[in-house]
Amino acid sequence: MKNILVIGATGQIGSELTMELRKRYTDSNIVAGYIAGAEPVGRLKESGPYEITDVTDAEILDKVVKKYKIDTIYNLAALLSVVAESKPKLAWKIGIDGLWNVLDVAKDNNCAVFTPSSIGSFGIDTPHVNTPQDTIQRPRTMYGISKVTTELLSDYYYNKYGVDTRSVRFPGIISNVTPPGGGTTDYAVDIYYSAIKDEEFVCPIEKGTFMDMMYMPDALDAAINLMEADPAKLIHRNAFNVTSMSFDPEMIYNAIRQHMPDFKMRYQVDPLKQSIASSWPDSLDDSCARKEWGWNPNFNLESMTADMLEKLKIKFL
Ligand code: AKB
């Protein structure tokens, strides 16, 4: 029996992760943790318990964990890369002070913790092609700094207190349910919405800029499968490189044009987004995740594009 708390359950990943966990662990309590002003709605609200859980408030966190006898926490509270640059202190408060609270509560209540890291944890000095699992991590963005710290603090709690912390470095996540907000890779979601609404897409990222990406069903598998992995097989913990595909704006544009030949795109590069994107890897080496816990994504650019367009058509047409 698993009792799971998803912190950030109304966000881009959290909203789908909570529903997936409720599907997979039918007999269990999967608690949707949200912050005031971002209450769950619809199926997320109706299908299971929900509680205010603000990572900056350790007392509330502890109460919810005790009330539901939580044994696993998915901590998805964070600002994305572009927003974090405009609110660096808030990014730190949520991402690191908040994580500290989560880890302390986990230590006191014997919970396992998943807190995602990101391709943003790498920087300009990191080898960009086939970026190794263990390599230079000297990011210059607040998002990146908070993600490297997330990895280190999570490892610290594992090594010092035995808290079962695990993590992946998520690439850009593409989904047709809850839109992302304030990320560098958001263009790869927005482009599908423009296509389906028959609008020209204005691309903020320069042609030839490659970044790793992943379709949401694979991202959910990554998080859940890592948390279910046999700990004896894990050489790494915080955090594993994972990827499904790497593309530049031209490649995703052309993949959409296979289905919608009249779709138009032009470039208007956003300097902040571009400088962040240029500092991130072009492609990750995720062989450690494949070896240590069987990571094996199902979607590539073509199959994701077909599915995205089909699902968005149902939603909008
Ligand atoms: C962002 O663009 O900020 C995120 C990420 C890759 O971590 N999607």
Coordinates of C-alpha atoms and ligand atoms in Angstrom, one line a residue:
M1 CA 0.0 0.0 0.0
K2 CA 1.4 3.4 -1.0
N3 CA 0.4 6.7 0.4
I4 CA 1.7 9.4 -1.8
L5 CA 1.8 13.2 -1.6
V6 CA 2.3 15.2 -4.8
I7 CA 3.4 18.7 -4.0
G8 CA 2.6 21.1 -6.9
A9 CA -0.3 18.8 -8.0
T10 CA -2.0 21.5 -10.1
G11 CA 1.1 22.4 -12.2
Q12 CA 2.2 21.1 -15.6
I13 CA 3.7 17.8 -14.5
G14 CA 1.8 17.5 -11.1
S15 CA -1.7 17.5 -12.6
E16 CA -0.9 14.5 -14.8
L17 CA 1.4 12.7 -12.4
T18 CA -1.4 12.8 -9.7
M19 CA -3.9 11.3 -12.1
E20 CA -1.4 8.6 -13.3
L21 CA -0.6 7.6 -9.7
R22 CA -4.3 7.4 -8.9
K23 CA -4.7 5.1 -11.8
R24 CA -1.7 2.9 -11.0
Y25 CA -2.2 2.6 -7.2
T26 CA -6.0 2.3 -7.0
D27 CA -6.2 1.3 -3.4
S28 CA -4.1 4.1 -2.1
N29 CA -4.2 7.6 -0.9
I30 CA -2.7 9.9 -3.5
V31 CA -3.0 13.4 -2.1
A32 CA -2.9 16.4 -4.4
G33 CA -0.9 19.1 -2.6
Y34 CA -1.6 22.6 -3.9
I35 CA -1.0 26.2 -2.9
A36 CA -3.7 28.8 -2.2
G37 CA -5.0 30.2 -5.4
A38 CA -4.2 27.1 -7.4
E39 CA -6.9 24.8 -6.2
P40 CA -7.5 21.5 -8.1
V41 CA -10.5 21.4 -10.4
G42 CA -12.5 18.7 -12.3
R43 CA -11.2 15.1 -12.2
L44 CA -8.2 16.1 -10.1
K45 CA -10.4 17.4 -7.4
E46 CA -13.1 14.7 -7.6
S47 CA -10.9 11.6 -7.9
G48 CA -9.0 11.8 -4.5
P49 CA -7.9 13.8 -1.5
Y50 CA -6.4 17.3 -1.9
E51 CA -4.7 19.5 0.7
I52 CA -3.0 22.9 0.9
T53 CA 0.8 22.0 1.1
D54 CA 3.1 25.0 0.7
V55 CA 6.7 23.9 0.8
T56 CA 7.6 27.1 2.5
D57 CA 5.5 26.0 5.5
A58 CA 7.1 23.0 7.2
E59 CA 4.3 22.7 9.8
I60 CA 1.6 22.3 7.2
L61 CA 3.7 19.8 5.3
D62 CA 4.3 17.7 8.4
K63 CA 0.5 17.8 9.3
V64 CA -0.5 16.5 5.8
V65 CA 2.2 13.8 5.8
K66 CA 1.1 12.6 9.3
K67 CA -2.6 12.8 8.5
Y68 CA -2.3 10.5 5.4
K69 CA 0.6 8.4 6.7
I70 CA 2.5 9.5 3.6
D71 CA 5.5 7.2 2.6
T72 CA 6.4 8.9 -0.8
I73 CA 6.6 12.5 -1.7
Y74 CA 6.8 13.9 -5.3
N75 CA 8.1 17.4 -4.7
L76 CA 7.3 19.4 -7.9
A77 CA 7.3 22.9 -6.4
A78 CA 9.6 25.1 -8.4
L79 CA 9.7 28.1 -10.7
L80 CA 10.7 27.4 -14.4
S81 CA 13.9 28.8 -15.9
V82 CA 12.7 32.1 -17.4
V83 CA 10.6 33.2 -14.5
A84 CA 13.3 32.2 -12.1
E85 CA 15.6 34.8 -13.8
S86 CA 13.1 37.6 -13.0
K87 CA 12.5 36.3 -9.4
P88 CA 15.7 34.7 -8.3
K89 CA 15.1 35.0 -4.5
L90 CA 11.6 33.5 -4.9
A91 CA 13.1 30.7 -7.0
W92 CA 15.6 29.9 -4.2
K93 CA 12.9 30.2 -1.5
I94 CA 10.6 27.7 -3.2
G95 CA 13.3 25.5 -4.8
I96 CA 15.8 25.2 -2.0
D97 CA 14.3 26.5 1.3
G98 CA 11.2 24.6 0.3
L99 CA 13.2 21.4 -0.5
W100 CA 14.9 21.7 2.9
N101 CA 11.5 21.6 4.6
V102 CA 10.4 18.6 2.4
L103 CA 13.6 16.7 3.2
D104 CA 13.3 17.4 7.0
V105 CA 9.7 16.2 7.0
A106 CA 10.7 13.2 5.0
K107 CA 13.5 12.4 7.5
D108 CA 11.1 12.7 10.5
N109 CA 8.4 10.6 8.9
N110 CA 10.4 8.1 6.9
C111 CA 9.3 9.1 3.4
A112 CA 11.0 8.6 0.0
V113 CA 11.4 11.8 -2.0
F114 CA 11.4 12.6 -5.7
T115 CA 12.5 16.2 -6.6
P116 CA 13.1 16.7 -10.3
S117 CA 16.3 18.3 -11.5
S118 CA 16.6 19.6 -15.1
I119 CA 18.9 20.0 -18.2
G120 CA 19.1 23.5 -16.7
S121 CA 21.5 22.1 -14.1
F122 CA 24.2 22.1 -16.8
G123 CA 25.9 25.2 -18.2
I124 CA 28.0 26.7 -20.9
D125 CA 31.1 24.8 -19.8
T126 CA 29.4 21.4 -19.9
P127 CA 30.1 19.2 -23.0
H128 CA 27.0 19.9 -25.1
V129 CA 26.8 16.8 -27.3
N130 CA 26.0 13.5 -25.6
T131 CA 26.3 15.2 -22.2
P132 CA 27.6 12.5 -19.8
Q133 CA 25.8 11.6 -16.6
D134 CA 28.7 12.8 -14.4
T135 CA 30.2 16.0 -15.8
I136 CA 30.8 19.8 -15.2
Q137 CA 27.7 21.5 -13.7
R138 CA 28.4 25.2 -13.5
P139 CA 25.2 26.9 -14.6
R140 CA 24.9 30.7 -14.5
T141 CA 21.1 31.0 -14.2
M142 CA 19.3 31.0 -10.9
Y143 CA 17.2 28.0 -12.1
G144 CA 20.3 26.1 -12.9
I145 CA 22.0 27.0 -9.6
S146 CA 18.9 25.9 -7.7
K147 CA 18.7 22.6 -9.6
V148 CA 22.4 21.7 -8.9
T149 CA 21.7 22.6 -5.2
T150 CA 18.6 20.3 -5.4
E151 CA 20.8 17.4 -6.5
L152 CA 23.4 18.0 -3.9
L153 CA 21.0 18.6 -1.0
S154 CA 19.1 15.5 -1.9
D155 CA 22.3 13.4 -2.0
Y156 CA 23.3 14.9 1.3
Y157 CA 20.0 13.8 3.0
Y158 CA 20.5 10.3 1.5
N159 CA 24.2 10.0 2.6
K160 CA 23.8 11.6 6.0
Y161 CA 20.3 10.6 7.1
G162 CA 19.4 7.7 4.8
V163 CA 16.4 9.5 3.3
D164 CA 15.5 7.7 0.1
T165 CA 15.9 10.6 -2.4
R166 CA 15.8 10.0 -6.1
S167 CA 15.7 12.4 -9.1
V168 CA 15.9 12.8 -12.9
R169 CA 17.2 15.7 -15.0
F170 CA 14.1 16.4 -17.0
P171 CA 14.4 17.9 -20.4
G172 CA 11.6 20.1 -21.9
I173 CA 8.3 18.3 -21.2
I174 CA 5.6 18.5 -23.9
S175 CA 2.0 17.9 -23.0
N176 CA -1.5 18.6 -24.2
V177 CA -3.1 18.9 -20.8
T178 CA -1.8 21.6 -18.5
P179 CA 0.4 24.2 -20.3
P180 CA 3.9 25.0 -18.9
G181 CA 4.6 28.6 -17.7
G182 CA 7.8 30.4 -17.9
G183 CA 10.2 27.8 -19.2
T184 CA 12.8 28.0 -22.0
T185 CA 11.5 24.9 -23.7
D186 CA 7.9 26.1 -23.7
Y187 CA 8.1 26.9 -27.4
A188 CA 8.0 23.2 -28.2
V189 CA 4.5 23.1 -26.6
D190 CA 3.3 26.5 -27.9
I191 CA 4.1 25.5 -31.5
Y192 CA 1.4 22.8 -31.4
Y193 CA -1.2 25.2 -30.0
S194 CA -0.5 27.6 -32.9
A195 CA -0.7 24.9 -35.4
I196 CA -4.0 23.6 -34.2
K197 CA -5.5 27.1 -34.0
D198 CA -4.3 27.8 -37.6
E199 CA -2.0 30.7 -36.4
E200 CA 1.5 31.5 -37.6
F201 CA 4.0 30.5 -34.9
V202 CA 6.5 33.1 -33.8
C203 CA 9.5 31.1 -32.6
P204 CA 11.6 32.7 -29.7
I205 CA 14.5 30.2 -30.1
E206 CA 17.0 30.4 -33.0
K207 CA 17.1 27.8 -35.8
G208 CA 19.9 25.3 -35.0
T209 CA 19.4 25.4 -31.2
F210 CA 19.1 21.8 -30.1
M211 CA 17.6 20.8 -26.8
D212 CA 16.4 17.5 -25.3
M213 CA 12.7 17.0 -25.0
M214 CA 10.2 14.4 -23.8
Y215 CA 6.5 13.6 -24.2
M216 CA 4.5 13.7 -20.9
P217 CA 3.6 10.0 -20.8
D218 CA 7.4 9.2 -20.8
A219 CA 8.1 11.8 -18.2
L220 CA 5.5 10.2 -15.9
D221 CA 7.0 6.8 -16.5
A222 CA 10.5 8.2 -15.7
A223 CA 9.4 9.6 -12.3
I224 CA 7.3 6.6 -11.2
N225 CA 9.6 3.9 -12.5
L226 CA 12.6 5.5 -10.8
M227 CA 10.7 5.6 -7.5
E228 CA 9.8 2.0 -7.9
A229 CA 13.3 0.9 -8.9
D230 CA 15.3 -1.6 -6.8
P231 CA 17.5 0.6 -4.6
A232 CA 20.3 -2.1 -4.7
K233 CA 20.7 -1.4 -8.5
L234 CA 21.0 2.4 -8.1
I235 CA 24.6 3.6 -8.4
H236 CA 23.4 7.2 -9.0
R237 CA 20.5 8.9 -7.2
N238 CA 20.3 12.7 -7.7
A239 CA 20.0 13.0 -10.6
F240 CA 19.8 10.8 -13.7
N241 CA 20.0 12.1 -17.2
V242 CA 16.9 11.1 -19.1
T243 CA 15.8 12.0 -22.7
S244 CA 13.6 10.9 -25.5
M245 CA 14.6 13.1 -28.3
S246 CA 16.6 16.2 -29.3
F247 CA 15.5 18.7 -31.9
D248 CA 15.8 22.3 -33.1
P249 CA 12.9 24.5 -34.1
E250 CA 13.1 23.5 -37.8
M251 CA 12.8 19.8 -36.9
I252 CA 9.6 20.2 -34.8
Y253 CA 8.2 22.7 -37.4
N254 CA 8.8 20.1 -40.2
A255 CA 7.3 17.3 -38.1
I256 CA 4.1 19.3 -37.7
R257 CA 4.1 20.2 -41.5
Q258 CA 3.9 16.5 -42.3
H259 CA 0.4 16.7 -40.9
M260 CA -0.4 20.4 -41.7
P261 CA 1.5 21.4 -44.8
D262 CA 0.2 25.0 -44.7
F263 CA 1.5 25.7 -41.2
K264 CA 3.7 28.8 -41.0
M265 CA 6.5 29.7 -38.6
R266 CA 8.8 32.8 -38.4
Y267 CA 11.6 33.6 -36.0
Q268 CA 11.7 36.5 -33.4
V269 CA 14.4 35.4 -31.1
D270 CA 14.0 36.2 -27.4
P271 CA 17.5 37.1 -26.1
L272 CA 16.9 35.7 -22.5
K273 CA 15.4 32.5 -23.7
Q274 CA 18.1 32.1 -26.3
S275 CA 21.0 32.7 -23.9
I276 CA 19.5 30.1 -21.6
A277 CA 18.9 27.6 -24.4
S278 CA 22.4 28.0 -25.8
S279 CA 23.9 27.2 -22.4
W280 CA 22.0 23.9 -22.2
P281 CA 23.0 20.5 -23.7
D282 CA 22.2 19.7 -27.3
S283 CA 21.7 16.0 -26.4
L284 CA 22.0 14.0 -23.2
D285 CA 23.6 10.6 -22.7
D286 CA 21.1 8.7 -20.6
S287 CA 22.8 5.3 -20.5
C288 CA 23.1 5.2 -16.7
A289 CA 19.3 5.5 -16.3
R290 CA 18.8 2.8 -18.9
K291 CA 21.3 0.5 -17.1
E292 CA 20.4 1.2 -13.5
W293 CA 16.6 1.2 -13.6
G294 CA 15.5 0.3 -17.1
W295 CA 14.7 3.8 -18.5
N296 CA 13.3 3.3 -22.0
P297 CA 11.0 6.0 -23.5
N298 CA 8.2 5.2 -25.9
F299 CA 7.8 8.4 -27.9
N300 CA 10.0 10.1 -30.6
L301 CA 9.4 13.4 -32.4
E302 CA 7.1 11.8 -35.0
S303 CA 4.9 9.7 -32.7
M304 CA 4.7 12.5 -30.2
T305 CA 3.6 15.0 -33.0
A306 CA 0.9 12.7 -34.3
D307 CA -0.5 12.2 -30.7
M308 CA -0.2 15.9 -29.7
L309 CA -2.1 17.0 -32.9
E310 CA -4.8 14.3 -32.4
K311 CA -5.4 15.2 -28.8
L312 CA -5.4 19.0 -29.3
K313 CA -7.8 18.6 -32.2
I314 CA -10.3 16.9 -29.9
K315 CA -9.7 19.7 -27.3
F316 CA -10.1 22.6 -29.7
L317 CA -12.0 21.6 -32.9
Ligands
AKB1 C1 12.4 25.0 -18.5 O1 12.5 25.3 -19.8 O2 12.6 25.8 -17.7 C2 12.1 23.6 -18.1 C3 13.3 22.8 -18.0 C4 13.9 22.2 -19.2 O3 13.7 22.5 -16.9 N1 11.1 23.1 -19.1

